[in-house]
Each structure stands twice: as C-alpha cells, then as structure tokens.
Amino acid sequence: MSNVSELHATSSTAGEYLAFTLGQEEYGIDIQKVSEIRSYETPTRIANAPGFVKGVVNLRGIIVPIVDMRIKFNLGTPTYDQFTVVIILNIGHRVVGMVVDRVSDVTTLLPEQIKPAPEIGSALNTDHIVGLGTIEDRMLILVDIDKLMSSADMGLIESTALAA
C-alpha cells in the first residue's frame, strides 16, 4: 500500500482524468475540477466578449461564462450536435463552462503513463499542457485547466474574480 502512496507523491499529474474530444484530438483534465457535464444549450451572448466566449448561462442562480474550446484552439468552425457537451468546471472560486465535441470516459493514469509535454518553441504557447497520457493505443493531451482558464489571453478568472 505504501508503494501506491509513493507513486502519487512522486507525480502531481498522476490521477483520474476526464477524457474529451476536440476535433481529432483527445484531451484530459483533472476530474476533481469537474462539477458536472451538461448537454449544450445556446448561451446568452455578451457584447464585446472574445469570440471563444459563447456567452453565459444561468446555472441554478449562478451566471456561468461558456467557453468554446474549439474556437479557442483554432480547430475549425464548431458544429453543435447531440454529442456536444458543456463541462462545468470549478476553478479557484469561479464556475466556468467549457464546450467540447464529446466526453468519452474517466481514465486513471499512473505516473509512468504520463510523458512530459514536448518543447514546440515560442510560436505556440504550451504552458497549459502538463503532459501526454498514454493508454494502450490512445494518447491524451493533459491540460492544466487552472492555467488555461487563468491565462492572460483567456482573461476569464482574474478579470471576473476582480469584478466580483
């Protein structure tokens, strides 16, 4: 039993990840950040919001910004179908919705299944990628959702937290 706790102590990225699809790629985020998964409903548009912020929805009295990750990552024109879902995230003291093509499963990754993110160079900001998870023939791009949502180009967490 101590070996299991040692494994988790050696790598902060080991654990359970919610796997989801954007375009042709599969991504994973820490399941502990996920509050719920909802079917996509058209949000109320907000004037002057960045293109990737689709708008807001009222979720049981909480106004939640909805971010379309396909637009954010420049993955082509998004289409919304019966598989499109919104992952409701708890990040810091904020609630944010993230639109993805589909959710596949929750996967447990051990430290040896997680490879470091490749160095791509300064042309692409990969600060929010914590590594690549490998499960047999699948590869998950593991995203640090806190870093991504609070990054300067997203501006969602800090700017909305300051306004609160």
PDB file of C-alpha atoms in Angstrom:
ATOM      1  CA  MET A   1       0.000   0.000   0.000  1.00  0.00           C
ATOM      2  CA  SER A   2       2.882   2.384   0.673  1.00  0.00           C
ATOM      3  CA  ASN A   3       4.009   1.924  -2.964  1.00  0.00           C
ATOM      4  CA  VAL A   4       0.713   3.361  -4.182  1.00  0.00           C
ATOM      5  CA  SER A   5       1.025   6.447  -1.982  1.00  0.00           C
ATOM      6  CA  GLU A   6       4.669   6.838  -3.069  1.00  0.00           C
ATOM      7  CA  LEU A   7       3.557   6.761  -6.721  1.00  0.00           C
ATOM      8  CA  HIS A   8       1.085   9.557  -6.124  1.00  0.00           C
ATOM      9  CA  ALA A   9       3.624  11.518  -4.105  1.00  0.00           C
ATOM     10  CA  THR A  10       6.224  11.393  -6.881  1.00  0.00           C
ATOM     11  CA  SER A  11       3.996  12.896  -9.555  1.00  0.00           C
ATOM     12  CA  SER A  12       1.333  15.523  -9.065  1.00  0.00           C
ATOM     13  CA  THR A  13      -0.050  14.746 -12.551  1.00  0.00           C
ATOM     14  CA  ALA A  14      -0.976  11.142 -11.761  1.00  0.00           C
ATOM     15  CA  GLY A  15      -4.635  10.532 -11.067  1.00  0.00           C
ATOM     16  CA  GLU A  16      -8.046  10.482 -12.704  1.00  0.00           C
ATOM     17  CA  TYR A  17      -8.719  12.482 -15.863  1.00  0.00           C
ATOM     18  CA  LEU A  18     -11.923  13.246 -17.725  1.00  0.00           C
ATOM     19  CA  ALA A  19     -11.229  12.454 -21.386  1.00  0.00           C
ATOM     20  CA  PHE A  20     -12.893  14.601 -24.040  1.00  0.00           C
ATOM     21  CA  THR A  21     -12.565  15.238 -27.760  1.00  0.00           C
ATOM     22  CA  LEU A  22     -11.902  18.485 -29.615  1.00  0.00           C
ATOM     23  CA  GLY A  23     -11.679  17.962 -33.364  1.00  0.00           C
ATOM     24  CA  GLN A  24      -9.475  14.930 -33.991  1.00  0.00           C
ATOM     25  CA  GLU A  25      -7.590  15.106 -30.673  1.00  0.00           C
ATOM     26  CA  GLU A  26      -8.359  13.670 -27.268  1.00  0.00           C
ATOM     27  CA  TYR A  27      -7.671  15.745 -24.161  1.00  0.00           C
ATOM     28  CA  GLY A  28      -7.769  15.086 -20.437  1.00  0.00           C
ATOM     29  CA  ILE A  29      -8.406  17.312 -17.429  1.00  0.00           C
ATOM     30  CA  ASP A  30      -8.230  16.588 -13.707  1.00  0.00           C
ATOM     31  CA  ILE A  31     -11.582  15.061 -12.760  1.00  0.00           C
ATOM     32  CA  GLN A  32     -11.516  16.963  -9.447  1.00  0.00           C
ATOM     33  CA  LYS A  33     -12.037  20.251 -11.353  1.00  0.00           C
ATOM     34  CA  VAL A  34     -15.236  18.936 -12.968  1.00  0.00           C
ATOM     35  CA  SER A  35     -18.515  19.804 -11.296  1.00  0.00           C
ATOM     36  CA  GLU A  36     -20.896  18.330 -13.878  1.00  0.00           C
ATOM     37  CA  ILE A  37     -21.406  17.575 -17.554  1.00  0.00           C
ATOM     38  CA  ARG A  38     -24.422  19.107 -19.295  1.00  0.00           C
ATOM     39  CA  SER A  39     -25.864  18.954 -22.788  1.00  0.00           C
ATOM     40  CA  TYR A  40     -25.134  22.039 -24.877  1.00  0.00           C
ATOM     41  CA  GLU A  41     -27.694  24.826 -24.788  1.00  0.00           C
ATOM     42  CA  THR A  42     -27.254  28.122 -26.614  1.00  0.00           C
ATOM     43  CA  PRO A  43     -25.893  30.667 -24.115  1.00  0.00           C
ATOM     44  CA  THR A  44     -26.930  34.329 -23.873  1.00  0.00           C
ATOM     45  CA  ARG A  45     -24.434  36.338 -25.911  1.00  0.00           C
ATOM     46  CA  ILE A  46     -22.420  39.070 -24.148  1.00  0.00           C
ATOM     47  CA  ALA A  47     -21.443  42.217 -26.086  1.00  0.00           C
ATOM     48  CA  ASN A  48     -17.704  42.702 -26.716  1.00  0.00           C
ATOM     49  CA  ALA A  49     -16.807  39.250 -25.367  1.00  0.00           C
ATOM     50  CA  PRO A  50     -13.939  37.446 -27.151  1.00  0.00           C
ATOM     51  CA  GLY A  51     -15.098  35.086 -29.930  1.00  0.00           C
ATOM     52  CA  PHE A  52     -14.347  31.966 -27.895  1.00  0.00           C
ATOM     53  CA  VAL A  53     -16.682  33.108 -25.089  1.00  0.00           C
ATOM     54  CA  LYS A  54     -20.039  31.958 -26.438  1.00  0.00           C
ATOM     55  CA  GLY A  55     -21.928  33.820 -23.712  1.00  0.00           C
ATOM     56  CA  VAL A  56     -23.355  32.950 -20.310  1.00  0.00           C
ATOM     57  CA  VAL A  57     -25.945  30.566 -18.893  1.00  0.00           C
ATOM     58  CA  ASN A  58     -27.859  30.703 -15.637  1.00  0.00           C
ATOM     59  CA  LEU A  59     -26.967  27.527 -13.755  1.00  0.00           C
ATOM     60  CA  ARG A  60     -29.184  27.277 -10.684  1.00  0.00           C
ATOM     61  CA  GLY A  61     -28.770  31.001  -9.963  1.00  0.00           C
ATOM     62  CA  ILE A  62     -25.070  31.223 -10.890  1.00  0.00           C
ATOM     63  CA  ILE A  63     -24.126  33.090 -14.083  1.00  0.00           C
ATOM     64  CA  VAL A  64     -21.565  30.881 -15.830  1.00  0.00           C
ATOM     65  CA  PRO A  65     -19.373  32.016 -18.756  1.00  0.00           C
ATOM     66  CA  ILE A  66     -19.301  29.429 -21.563  1.00  0.00           C
ATOM     67  CA  VAL A  67     -16.026  28.978 -23.467  1.00  0.00           C
ATOM     68  CA  ASP A  68     -15.905  27.055 -26.754  1.00  0.00           C
ATOM     69  CA  MET A  69     -12.506  25.355 -26.741  1.00  0.00           C
ATOM     70  CA  ARG A  70     -12.697  24.550 -30.477  1.00  0.00           C
ATOM     71  CA  ILE A  71     -12.728  28.285 -31.203  1.00  0.00           C
ATOM     72  CA  LYS A  72     -10.060  28.986 -28.562  1.00  0.00           C
ATOM     73  CA  PHE A  73      -7.696  26.372 -30.041  1.00  0.00           C
ATOM     74  CA  ASN A  74      -8.496  27.320 -33.689  1.00  0.00           C
ATOM     75  CA  LEU A  75      -9.844  23.853 -34.532  1.00  0.00           C
ATOM     76  CA  GLY A  76     -12.133  24.971 -37.352  1.00  0.00           C
ATOM     77  CA  THR A  77     -15.754  26.050 -37.352  1.00  0.00           C
ATOM     78  CA  PRO A  78     -17.563  24.429 -34.437  1.00  0.00           C
ATOM     79  CA  THR A  79     -20.701  22.426 -35.052  1.00  0.00           C
ATOM     80  CA  TYR A  80     -23.175  21.632 -32.310  1.00  0.00           C
ATOM     81  CA  ASP A  81     -24.842  18.216 -32.307  1.00  0.00           C
ATOM     82  CA  GLN A  82     -26.320  15.739 -29.851  1.00  0.00           C
ATOM     83  CA  PHE A  83     -22.817  14.811 -28.623  1.00  0.00           C
ATOM     84  CA  THR A  84     -21.707  18.398 -27.893  1.00  0.00           C
ATOM     85  CA  VAL A  85     -21.492  18.932 -24.144  1.00  0.00           C
ATOM     86  CA  VAL A  86     -20.538  21.597 -21.648  1.00  0.00           C
ATOM     87  CA  ILE A  87     -18.166  20.567 -18.885  1.00  0.00           C
ATOM     88  CA  ILE A  88     -18.888  22.709 -15.818  1.00  0.00           C
ATOM     89  CA  LEU A  89     -15.611  23.425 -14.018  1.00  0.00           C
ATOM     90  CA  ASN A  90     -14.784  24.768 -10.565  1.00  0.00           C
ATOM     91  CA  ILE A  91     -11.605  26.808 -10.922  1.00  0.00           C
ATOM     92  CA  GLY A  92     -10.476  28.874  -7.978  1.00  0.00           C
ATOM     93  CA  HIS A  93     -13.648  30.496  -6.703  1.00  0.00           C
ATOM     94  CA  ARG A  94     -15.269  30.641 -10.152  1.00  0.00           C
ATOM     95  CA  VAL A  95     -17.529  28.388 -12.204  1.00  0.00           C
ATOM     96  CA  VAL A  96     -16.806  28.176 -15.937  1.00  0.00           C
ATOM     97  CA  GLY A  97     -18.395  26.071 -18.685  1.00  0.00           C
ATOM     98  CA  MET A  98     -16.234  24.537 -21.412  1.00  0.00           C
ATOM     99  CA  VAL A  99     -17.818  23.380 -24.701  1.00  0.00           C
ATOM    100  CA  VAL A 100     -16.269  20.212 -26.164  1.00  0.00           C
ATOM    101  CA  ASP A 101     -17.210  17.884 -29.029  1.00  0.00           C
ATOM    102  CA  ARG A 102     -17.835  14.911 -26.751  1.00  0.00           C
ATOM    103  CA  VAL A 103     -16.804  13.312 -23.467  1.00  0.00           C
ATOM    104  CA  SER A 104     -15.541   9.745 -23.617  1.00  0.00           C
ATOM    105  CA  ASP A 105     -14.647   8.480 -20.144  1.00  0.00           C
ATOM    106  CA  VAL A 106     -12.775   8.924 -16.873  1.00  0.00           C
ATOM    107  CA  THR A 107      -9.294   7.434 -17.071  1.00  0.00           C
ATOM    108  CA  THR A 108      -6.804   6.685 -14.322  1.00  0.00           C
ATOM    109  CA  LEU A 109      -3.222   7.393 -15.315  1.00  0.00           C
ATOM    110  CA  LEU A 110      -0.190   6.219 -13.358  1.00  0.00           C
ATOM    111  CA  PRO A 111       2.977   8.374 -13.360  1.00  0.00           C
ATOM    112  CA  GLU A 112       4.717   6.045 -15.836  1.00  0.00           C
ATOM    113  CA  GLN A 113       1.839   6.569 -18.318  1.00  0.00           C
ATOM    114  CA  ILE A 114       2.422  10.343 -18.384  1.00  0.00           C
ATOM    115  CA  LYS A 115       5.135  11.724 -20.637  1.00  0.00           C
ATOM    116  CA  PRO A 116       6.342  15.339 -20.479  1.00  0.00           C
ATOM    117  CA  ALA A 117       4.860  17.787 -22.977  1.00  0.00           C
ATOM    118  CA  PRO A 118       7.140  18.245 -26.000  1.00  0.00           C
ATOM    119  CA  GLU A 119       9.008  21.523 -26.476  1.00  0.00           C
ATOM    120  CA  ILE A 120       7.377  23.093 -29.511  1.00  0.00           C
ATOM    121  CA  GLY A 121       9.033  26.508 -29.423  1.00  0.00           C
ATOM    122  CA  SER A 122       7.859  30.037 -28.829  1.00  0.00           C
ATOM    123  CA  ALA A 123       5.356  30.075 -31.723  1.00  0.00           C
ATOM    124  CA  LEU A 124       2.873  28.046 -29.690  1.00  0.00           C
ATOM    125  CA  ASN A 125       2.039  28.598 -26.031  1.00  0.00           C
ATOM    126  CA  THR A 126       2.006  25.182 -24.361  1.00  0.00           C
ATOM    127  CA  ASP A 127       2.183  26.358 -20.716  1.00  0.00           C
ATOM    128  CA  HIS A 128      -1.233  24.819 -20.057  1.00  0.00           C
ATOM    129  CA  ILE A 129      -0.182  21.344 -21.292  1.00  0.00           C
ATOM    130  CA  VAL A 130       1.139  19.235 -18.415  1.00  0.00           C
ATOM    131  CA  GLY A 131       1.959  16.130 -20.414  1.00  0.00           C
ATOM    132  CA  LEU A 132       0.759  13.354 -22.656  1.00  0.00           C
ATOM    133  CA  GLY A 133      -1.082  10.414 -21.144  1.00  0.00           C
ATOM    134  CA  THR A 134      -0.738   7.095 -22.944  1.00  0.00           C
ATOM    135  CA  ILE A 135      -3.220   4.260 -22.565  1.00  0.00           C
ATOM    136  CA  GLU A 136      -2.548   1.399 -24.997  1.00  0.00           C
ATOM    137  CA  ASP A 137      -3.189   2.988 -28.441  1.00  0.00           C
ATOM    138  CA  ARG A 138      -4.753   6.202 -27.061  1.00  0.00           C
ATOM    139  CA  MET A 139      -2.957   9.433 -26.310  1.00  0.00           C
ATOM    140  CA  LEU A 140      -4.488  12.152 -24.123  1.00  0.00           C
ATOM    141  CA  ILE A 141      -3.205  15.719 -24.172  1.00  0.00           C
ATOM    142  CA  LEU A 142      -3.315  16.557 -20.459  1.00  0.00           C
ATOM    143  CA  VAL A 143      -4.377  20.141 -19.806  1.00  0.00           C
ATOM    144  CA  ASP A 144      -3.846  22.158 -16.624  1.00  0.00           C
ATOM    145  CA  ILE A 145      -7.284  23.742 -16.760  1.00  0.00           C
ATOM    146  CA  ASP A 146      -6.447  26.249 -13.988  1.00  0.00           C
ATOM    147  CA  LYS A 147      -3.511  27.633 -16.004  1.00  0.00           C
ATOM    148  CA  LEU A 148      -5.500  27.652 -19.228  1.00  0.00           C
ATOM    149  CA  MET A 149      -8.550  29.450 -17.845  1.00  0.00           C
ATOM    150  CA  SER A 150      -6.492  31.991 -15.894  1.00  0.00           C
ATOM    151  CA  SER A 151      -4.018  32.708 -18.718  1.00  0.00           C
ATOM    152  CA  ALA A 152      -3.800  36.304 -19.909  1.00  0.00           C
ATOM    153  CA  ASP A 153      -5.328  35.551 -23.314  1.00  0.00           C
ATOM    154  CA  MET A 154      -8.369  33.918 -21.701  1.00  0.00           C
ATOM    155  CA  GLY A 155      -8.811  36.620 -19.081  1.00  0.00           C
ATOM    156  CA  LEU A 156     -11.752  34.786 -17.519  1.00  0.00           C
ATOM    157  CA  ILE A 157     -10.700  34.001 -14.000  1.00  0.00           C
ATOM    158  CA  GLU A 158      -8.680  37.003 -12.867  1.00  0.00           C
ATOM    159  CA  SER A 159     -10.812  39.634 -14.589  1.00  0.00           C
ATOM    160  CA  THR A 160     -14.107  38.139 -13.412  1.00  0.00           C
ATOM    161  CA  ALA A 161     -12.704  37.493  -9.929  1.00  0.00           C
ATOM    162  CA  LEU A 162     -11.680  41.137  -9.671  1.00  0.00           C
ATOM    163  CA  ALA A 163     -15.145  42.257 -10.713  1.00  0.00           C
ATOM    164  CA  ALA A 164     -16.816  40.125  -8.046  1.00  0.00           C
TER     165      ALA A 164
END
